[in-house]
Structure formats: structure tokens, C-alpha cells
Amino acid sequence: MTATAPVTAATATTPEDSPAPAAPVATTLPLSPPANLRDLGGIAISGWTTRADFAWRADDLSVIDDASATRLMSAGLSTVIDLRSIAETEITGRGLLGAYPVAYHHVPFMASISSAVDHVADPSEMWDQSRFAQMYISLFENAAPQIVTALAVIAHAPGAAVFHCAAGQDRTGVLAAALLLAVGADNDAIVTDYAETGRNIAAVSVRVRPVIEPMMARLGLQMDVAARAAVRTEYSRAPMLGLLEHLRTTYTDPLQPLYDAGLTTGLVDQLRRRALGA
């Protein structure tokens, strides 16, 4: 991220006379810098390069510390898109960013975390990242209206828009893929961006565990399995490759599920202008 002028109440969509209060974070949850935050700038697309600070992707921003919140604001943050389920947001709220003049959009990609394992015969497989392709396909097709909503927010954000889920890997990865497809990225660029999470996944696991652990307990799942999976020495590109192959072989246009859900050529053009200055 490159530093830009801080967002002020005059440029944010939160009304100046009624700032959004900071939602309380459970006192037992540690606050820390994000472990999987990165800029989607610098990606080569058809002779262009995506510009810095139009969109960032991240792991859970509801539990960031004050220094991180201040840094994001100084870098030009204007908009937060929260892809987590309602149950997740009930645990942490918006966190410290709720006290800043930042537009907040809750766009849950799934009704509950349990829906992520509905198609898995052995629930322990949900921790095997290399097998997530079917989950990504399901998210792209079934959460297409939410993806279109998130893309519209990014397209019209006055400053940097950041989107996040818990780990910044799955729901965030699917939205990043949709965004990059919309602005014309090829498979290699999309998969390379996805694979960058592999560098951070061990730190992400430690960071999200205090939030995810009680939710998993409700489903009868143990986090020790997740912890072992999170420190894999190899991070698989297979899930994103599987999603992209499915989209390109199933549909004439890989964005077709999104067009069916309301995506327009006008919105795609606006995204390209935001991302490329084209």
C-alpha cells in the first residue's frame, strides 16, 4: 500500500454528525496487526498494471490493533467489505475501525460457517486446503449476488476499499478472483495472487483461532486438526485452479454466473477504470 491523504469525515459515507460507534470486541480476544493484508496493485493485465490502493484484501480486520487501524486510515482506507457470516460478526463486531469515518458493508458470502462443510462427507477434510475447489465453485455460483454487490462497492469507493473474511483465504480469495477476472486478469495472475496467502497462513491460523475455535466447537469440530493443516509446508494452488477451470469450461464467459446475478458491462467498465485507470 502506498500512503495517500487520510480519509476524512467529509469524504466518507458515514454521516459526520453520527459516527459509527466502535463495536465492542470480546475482551478475551487479542488485538493484532493483520497477517494476510495485501494490495491488489501491481498486477499486469493486457499491457496495463493495476494501480496501488484501489483494493486491498485481508484477514479479519475486526480484531486489528489501534496502530494498524491508524495505518490503514493514513494509507487512504475509505471502505470495508466484511464477507464473514452473521455469527462471526456477532463475536467481534466491527472492532476498532467502527470508530473511524469508514463506510462499512456487511456482505456475508455464506449463511453460516457450517454451510462450508455441508458437501464434505468427512468434516475433517474441511481443513485440507488442497481440496477447497468445490467450496470455491459453490461460493462463486451460489453467492453470485453478494459478489456483484461487493464488486459494485469496490467500483464506486472514493478511496481504497478493503475486503476481508476471517483468514483472508477462501471467501476473500473468491472475491479477489472475481474482481481480477472482471478487470481482465489471466489465470496465472489470479492464482499467483491466491498463492501469496501461503506465506502467511501459519500466522493467520494463530490470529483467527480465538474467534474460530468457539464456532467450530458448536459444530463438533476440533481446532487441533485445523492447526496442523495450517502449518502445511506446501500451499496448494489447486483450489483456485479448479475454480477457474470450472468457470472457463462450464461457461462461455467465466463471469456468466455474475452477469446472471446482476453484473453489468457498465460495472465492469467502472471496475477497470478504478483498477487500471483505463
Tab-separated table of C-alpha atoms in Angstrom:
chain	number	residue	atom	x	y	z
A	1	MET	CA	0.000	0.000	0.000
A	2	THR	CA	1.218	3.469	-0.788
A	3	ALA	CA	0.364	6.293	1.545
A	4	THR	CA	-2.283	8.755	0.414
A	5	ALA	CA	-4.191	11.507	2.147
A	6	PRO	CA	-6.138	10.271	5.176
A	7	VAL	CA	-9.853	9.788	4.773
A	8	THR	CA	-11.871	12.490	6.487
A	9	ALA	CA	-15.484	12.663	7.557
A	10	ALA	CA	-16.134	14.798	4.515
A	11	THR	CA	-15.095	12.033	2.133
A	12	ALA	CA	-16.513	9.055	3.998
A	13	THR	CA	-20.069	7.835	3.600
A	14	THR	CA	-20.617	7.615	7.360
A	15	PRO	CA	-22.525	10.780	8.378
A	16	GLU	CA	-20.246	13.250	10.165
A	17	ASP	CA	-22.837	14.087	12.809
A	18	SER	CA	-23.469	10.459	13.726
A	19	PRO	CA	-20.190	8.498	13.528
A	20	ALA	CA	-20.454	4.745	13.750
A	21	PRO	CA	-19.511	3.636	17.261
A	22	ALA	CA	-16.776	1.076	17.711
A	23	ALA	CA	-18.453	-2.255	18.273
A	24	PRO	CA	-17.016	-3.846	21.393
A	25	VAL	CA	-14.646	-6.726	20.836
A	26	ALA	CA	-14.806	-9.546	23.354
A	27	THR	CA	-12.190	-8.762	25.995
A	28	THR	CA	-10.709	-12.246	25.688
A	29	LEU	CA	-9.798	-11.707	22.033
A	30	PRO	CA	-6.268	-10.434	21.405
A	31	LEU	CA	-5.861	-7.497	19.029
A	32	SER	CA	-3.054	-7.715	16.493
A	33	PRO	CA	-1.895	-6.452	13.093
A	34	PRO	CA	-3.454	-8.274	10.122
A	35	ALA	CA	-1.360	-11.230	8.992
A	36	ASN	CA	-2.682	-11.532	5.432
A	37	LEU	CA	-3.202	-7.972	4.198
A	38	ARG	CA	-2.037	-7.074	0.708
A	39	ASP	CA	-2.639	-4.598	-2.082
A	40	LEU	CA	-4.070	-5.832	-5.385
A	41	GLY	CA	-1.994	-3.227	-7.182
A	42	GLY	CA	0.887	-4.102	-9.478
A	43	ILE	CA	-0.794	-6.971	-11.359
A	44	ALA	CA	-0.077	-6.971	-15.107
A	45	ILE	CA	-3.227	-7.093	-17.240
A	46	SER	CA	-3.172	-6.778	-21.043
A	47	GLY	CA	-0.442	-4.173	-21.215
A	48	TRP	CA	-1.701	-2.335	-18.139
A	49	THR	CA	-0.860	-2.677	-14.471
A	50	THR	CA	-3.399	-2.454	-11.684
A	51	ARG	CA	-2.781	0.660	-9.676
A	52	ALA	CA	-1.964	0.650	-5.998
A	53	ASP	CA	-4.564	1.347	-3.342
A	54	PHE	CA	-7.762	0.734	-5.260
A	55	ALA	CA	-8.448	-2.553	-3.450
A	56	TRP	CA	-6.845	-4.471	-0.625
A	57	ARG	CA	-7.606	-7.972	0.609
A	58	ALA	CA	-7.139	-9.034	4.214
A	59	ASP	CA	-7.786	-11.410	7.036
A	60	ASP	CA	-10.106	-10.398	9.889
A	61	LEU	CA	-9.993	-6.616	10.377
A	62	SER	CA	-12.371	-6.650	13.339
A	63	VAL	CA	-9.549	-7.650	15.684
A	64	ILE	CA	-6.788	-5.326	14.473
A	65	ASP	CA	-4.934	-3.151	16.960
A	66	ASP	CA	-5.077	0.634	17.084
A	67	ALA	CA	-1.744	1.111	15.313
A	68	SER	CA	-2.969	-0.962	12.375
A	69	ALA	CA	-6.267	0.920	12.191
A	70	THR	CA	-4.404	4.220	12.147
A	71	ARG	CA	-2.028	2.965	9.460
A	72	LEU	CA	-4.894	1.855	7.206
A	73	MET	CA	-6.608	5.213	7.559
A	74	SER	CA	-3.382	7.047	6.743
A	75	ALA	CA	-2.993	4.910	3.620
A	76	GLY	CA	-6.387	6.043	2.308
A	77	LEU	CA	-8.888	3.490	3.544
A	78	SER	CA	-12.449	4.565	2.791
A	79	THR	CA	-14.465	1.349	2.655
A	80	VAL	CA	-14.601	-2.003	4.440
A	81	ILE	CA	-16.415	-5.006	2.933
A	82	ASP	CA	-16.932	-7.714	5.545
A	83	LEU	CA	-17.593	-11.141	3.988
A	84	ARG	CA	-17.991	-13.035	7.274
A	85	SER	CA	-21.140	-14.759	8.440
A	86	ILE	CA	-23.512	-13.154	10.915
A	87	ALA	CA	-22.304	-15.483	13.675
A	88	GLU	CA	-18.727	-14.333	13.164
A	89	THR	CA	-19.620	-10.664	13.284
A	90	GLU	CA	-21.630	-11.229	16.453
A	91	ILE	CA	-18.469	-12.388	18.207
A	92	THR	CA	-16.257	-9.431	17.296
A	93	GLY	CA	-18.432	-6.659	15.888
A	94	ARG	CA	-16.621	-4.172	13.670
A	95	GLY	CA	-13.734	-3.692	16.043
A	96	LEU	CA	-11.697	-0.508	16.294
A	97	LEU	CA	-12.419	0.570	12.708
A	98	GLY	CA	-16.007	1.147	13.803
A	99	ALA	CA	-14.842	4.387	15.422
A	100	TYR	CA	-13.388	5.767	12.182
A	101	PRO	CA	-15.213	7.500	9.298
A	102	VAL	CA	-15.169	4.419	7.086
A	103	ALA	CA	-18.081	3.054	5.058
A	104	TYR	CA	-18.903	-0.463	6.245
A	105	HIS	CA	-20.682	-3.075	4.139
A	106	HIS	CA	-21.566	-6.460	5.587
A	107	VAL	CA	-21.872	-8.843	2.625
A	108	PRO	CA	-21.871	-12.376	4.057
A	109	PHE	CA	-20.915	-14.963	1.438
A	110	MET	CA	-22.481	-17.813	3.404
A	111	ALA	CA	-25.312	-18.029	5.901
A	112	SER	CA	-23.112	-19.836	8.396
A	113	ILE	CA	-19.717	-21.451	8.638
A	114	SER	CA	-21.452	-24.845	8.769
A	115	SER	CA	-22.530	-24.405	5.155
A	116	ALA	CA	-18.886	-24.660	4.157
A	117	VAL	CA	-18.841	-28.310	5.226
A	118	ASP	CA	-22.293	-29.352	4.039
A	119	HIS	CA	-20.819	-31.011	0.931
A	120	VAL	CA	-17.959	-32.718	2.805
A	121	ALA	CA	-18.507	-36.367	3.732
A	122	ASP	CA	-15.683	-36.329	6.293
A	123	PRO	CA	-15.744	-32.988	8.190
A	124	SER	CA	-12.034	-33.279	8.928
A	125	GLU	CA	-11.455	-32.746	5.206
A	126	MET	CA	-12.582	-29.151	5.572
A	127	TRP	CA	-9.120	-28.356	6.926
A	128	ASP	CA	-7.358	-29.743	3.855
A	129	GLN	CA	-6.834	-26.582	1.827
A	130	SER	CA	-5.891	-28.558	-1.277
A	131	ARG	CA	-9.491	-29.846	-1.518
A	132	PHE	CA	-11.278	-26.499	-1.419
A	133	ALA	CA	-12.042	-26.219	-5.155
A	134	GLN	CA	-15.641	-27.408	-4.809
A	135	MET	CA	-16.254	-24.947	-1.978
A	136	TYR	CA	-14.918	-22.114	-4.151
A	137	ILE	CA	-17.106	-23.166	-7.074
A	138	SER	CA	-20.121	-23.256	-4.781
A	139	LEU	CA	-19.298	-19.819	-3.388
A	140	PHE	CA	-18.836	-18.282	-6.830
A	141	GLU	CA	-22.106	-19.659	-8.148
A	142	ASN	CA	-24.346	-19.525	-5.063
A	143	ALA	CA	-23.044	-16.257	-3.642
A	144	ALA	CA	-23.005	-14.555	-7.051
A	145	PRO	CA	-25.421	-11.776	-5.927
A	146	GLN	CA	-23.176	-10.995	-2.962
A	147	ILE	CA	-20.106	-10.974	-5.193
A	148	VAL	CA	-21.804	-8.487	-7.528
A	149	THR	CA	-22.723	-6.304	-4.551
A	150	ALA	CA	-19.126	-6.322	-3.323
A	151	LEU	CA	-17.794	-5.505	-6.790
A	152	ALA	CA	-20.197	-2.565	-7.042
A	153	VAL	CA	-18.922	-1.219	-3.725
A	154	ILE	CA	-15.308	-1.527	-4.872
A	155	ALA	CA	-16.116	0.116	-8.203
A	156	HIS	CA	-17.559	3.224	-6.562
A	157	ALA	CA	-15.454	3.542	-3.402
A	158	PRO	CA	-13.962	7.033	-3.084
A	159	GLY	CA	-10.676	5.670	-1.720
A	160	ALA	CA	-9.144	2.312	-1.009
A	161	ALA	CA	-11.637	-0.499	-0.445
A	162	VAL	CA	-10.597	-3.472	1.663
A	163	PHE	CA	-12.462	-6.777	1.761
A	164	HIS	CA	-11.931	-9.497	4.299
A	165	CYS	CA	-13.302	-12.669	5.828
A	166	ALA	CA	-11.632	-14.495	8.727
A	167	ALA	CA	-8.401	-15.839	7.243
A	168	GLY	CA	-8.415	-13.821	4.029
A	169	GLN	CA	-8.093	-17.059	2.083
A	170	ASP	CA	-11.380	-18.571	0.924
A	171	ARG	CA	-14.239	-16.089	0.742
A	172	THR	CA	-11.722	-13.292	0.250
A	173	GLY	CA	-9.905	-15.394	-2.350
A	174	VAL	CA	-13.092	-15.982	-4.344
A	175	LEU	CA	-13.932	-12.268	-4.355
A	176	ALA	CA	-10.367	-11.393	-5.360
A	177	ALA	CA	-10.633	-13.876	-8.232
A	178	ALA	CA	-13.939	-12.367	-9.356
A	179	LEU	CA	-12.502	-8.857	-9.208
A	180	LEU	CA	-9.392	-9.813	-11.158
A	181	LEU	CA	-11.446	-11.715	-13.746
A	182	ALA	CA	-13.625	-8.646	-14.190
A	183	VAL	CA	-10.661	-6.368	-14.880
A	184	GLY	CA	-9.115	-8.843	-17.332
A	185	ALA	CA	-6.505	-10.819	-15.381
A	186	ASP	CA	-5.446	-14.204	-16.682
A	187	ASN	CA	-5.390	-17.443	-14.696
A	188	ASP	CA	-1.701	-17.157	-13.802
A	189	ALA	CA	-2.133	-13.724	-12.238
A	190	ILE	CA	-5.186	-14.803	-10.247
A	191	VAL	CA	-3.573	-17.998	-8.978
A	192	THR	CA	-0.339	-16.177	-8.109
A	193	ASP	CA	-2.265	-13.693	-6.003
A	194	TYR	CA	-4.149	-16.522	-4.296
A	195	ALA	CA	-0.953	-18.428	-3.540
A	196	GLU	CA	0.541	-15.447	-1.710
A	197	THR	CA	-1.645	-16.390	1.254
A	198	GLY	CA	0.523	-19.485	1.672
A	199	ARG	CA	3.318	-17.305	3.025
A	200	ASN	CA	1.053	-16.062	5.808
A	201	ILE	CA	-1.186	-18.979	6.661
A	202	ALA	CA	0.638	-20.117	9.825
A	203	ALA	CA	0.386	-16.618	11.313
A	204	VAL	CA	-3.234	-16.352	10.170
A	205	SER	CA	-4.106	-19.596	11.962
A	206	VAL	CA	-2.758	-18.260	15.247
A	207	ARG	CA	-4.571	-14.970	14.753
A	208	VAL	CA	-8.048	-16.316	13.931
A	209	ARG	CA	-8.079	-19.244	16.322
A	210	PRO	CA	-9.594	-17.320	19.291
A	211	VAL	CA	-12.609	-16.452	17.100
A	212	ILE	CA	-12.938	-19.629	15.070
A	213	GLU	CA	-12.389	-22.099	17.899
A	214	PRO	CA	-15.694	-21.463	19.739
A	215	MET	CA	-17.579	-21.508	16.439
A	216	MET	CA	-16.049	-24.841	15.459
A	217	ALA	CA	-16.909	-26.271	18.869
A	218	ARG	CA	-20.586	-25.636	18.098
A	219	LEU	CA	-20.185	-27.852	15.039
A	220	GLY	CA	-18.408	-30.566	16.997
A	221	LEU	CA	-15.093	-29.921	15.215
A	222	GLN	CA	-11.706	-29.674	16.882
A	223	MET	CA	-9.282	-26.878	16.078
A	224	ASP	CA	-6.212	-29.059	16.596
A	225	VAL	CA	-6.912	-30.531	13.155
A	226	ALA	CA	-7.054	-27.026	11.694
A	227	ALA	CA	-3.835	-26.051	13.406
A	228	ARG	CA	-1.969	-28.972	11.867
A	229	ALA	CA	-3.373	-28.187	8.435
A	230	ALA	CA	-2.455	-24.513	8.734
A	231	VAL	CA	1.257	-25.227	9.031
A	232	ARG	CA	1.472	-27.339	5.859
A	233	THR	CA	4.859	-26.882	4.246
A	234	GLU	CA	3.171	-26.661	0.847
A	235	TYR	CA	0.278	-24.381	-0.005
A	236	SER	CA	-1.811	-25.786	-2.828
A	237	ARG	CA	-2.809	-23.752	-5.860
A	238	ALA	CA	-5.282	-26.497	-6.803
A	239	PRO	CA	-8.436	-24.900	-5.328
A	240	MET	CA	-8.117	-21.685	-7.325
A	241	LEU	CA	-7.035	-23.562	-10.434
A	242	GLY	CA	-10.092	-25.783	-10.019
A	243	LEU	CA	-12.422	-22.808	-9.716
A	244	LEU	CA	-11.006	-21.076	-12.775
A	245	GLU	CA	-11.028	-24.247	-14.865
A	246	HIS	CA	-14.658	-24.847	-13.916
A	247	LEU	CA	-15.670	-21.307	-14.851
A	248	ARG	CA	-13.832	-21.315	-18.163
A	249	THR	CA	-15.059	-24.767	-19.247
A	250	THR	CA	-18.633	-24.531	-17.954
A	251	TYR	CA	-19.492	-21.055	-19.240
A	252	THR	CA	-18.813	-19.157	-22.446
A	253	ASP	CA	-17.749	-16.269	-20.224
A	254	PRO	CA	-16.271	-17.127	-16.785
A	255	LEU	CA	-18.186	-14.171	-15.363
A	256	GLN	CA	-21.531	-15.564	-16.556
A	257	PRO	CA	-22.776	-16.536	-13.058
A	258	LEU	CA	-22.182	-12.917	-12.033
A	259	TYR	CA	-23.906	-11.496	-15.107
A	260	ASP	CA	-26.868	-13.727	-14.312
A	261	ALA	CA	-26.853	-12.215	-10.807
A	262	GLY	CA	-26.861	-8.598	-11.998
A	263	LEU	CA	-23.338	-7.747	-13.086
A	264	THR	CA	-23.402	-5.294	-15.996
A	265	THR	CA	-20.886	-4.260	-18.616
A	266	GLY	CA	-21.099	-0.771	-17.161
A	267	LEU	CA	-19.999	-2.040	-13.762
A	268	VAL	CA	-17.157	-3.999	-15.340
A	269	ASP	CA	-16.020	-0.847	-17.170
A	270	GLN	CA	-16.106	1.115	-13.918
A	271	LEU	CA	-14.035	-1.557	-12.180
A	272	ARG	CA	-11.476	-1.370	-14.975
A	273	ARG	CA	-11.296	2.395	-14.660
A	274	ARG	CA	-10.765	2.065	-10.904
A	275	ALA	CA	-8.192	-0.698	-11.236
A	276	LEU	CA	-6.321	0.343	-14.356
A	277	GLY	CA	-7.151	3.958	-14.983
A	278	ALA	CA	-8.315	2.744	-18.388
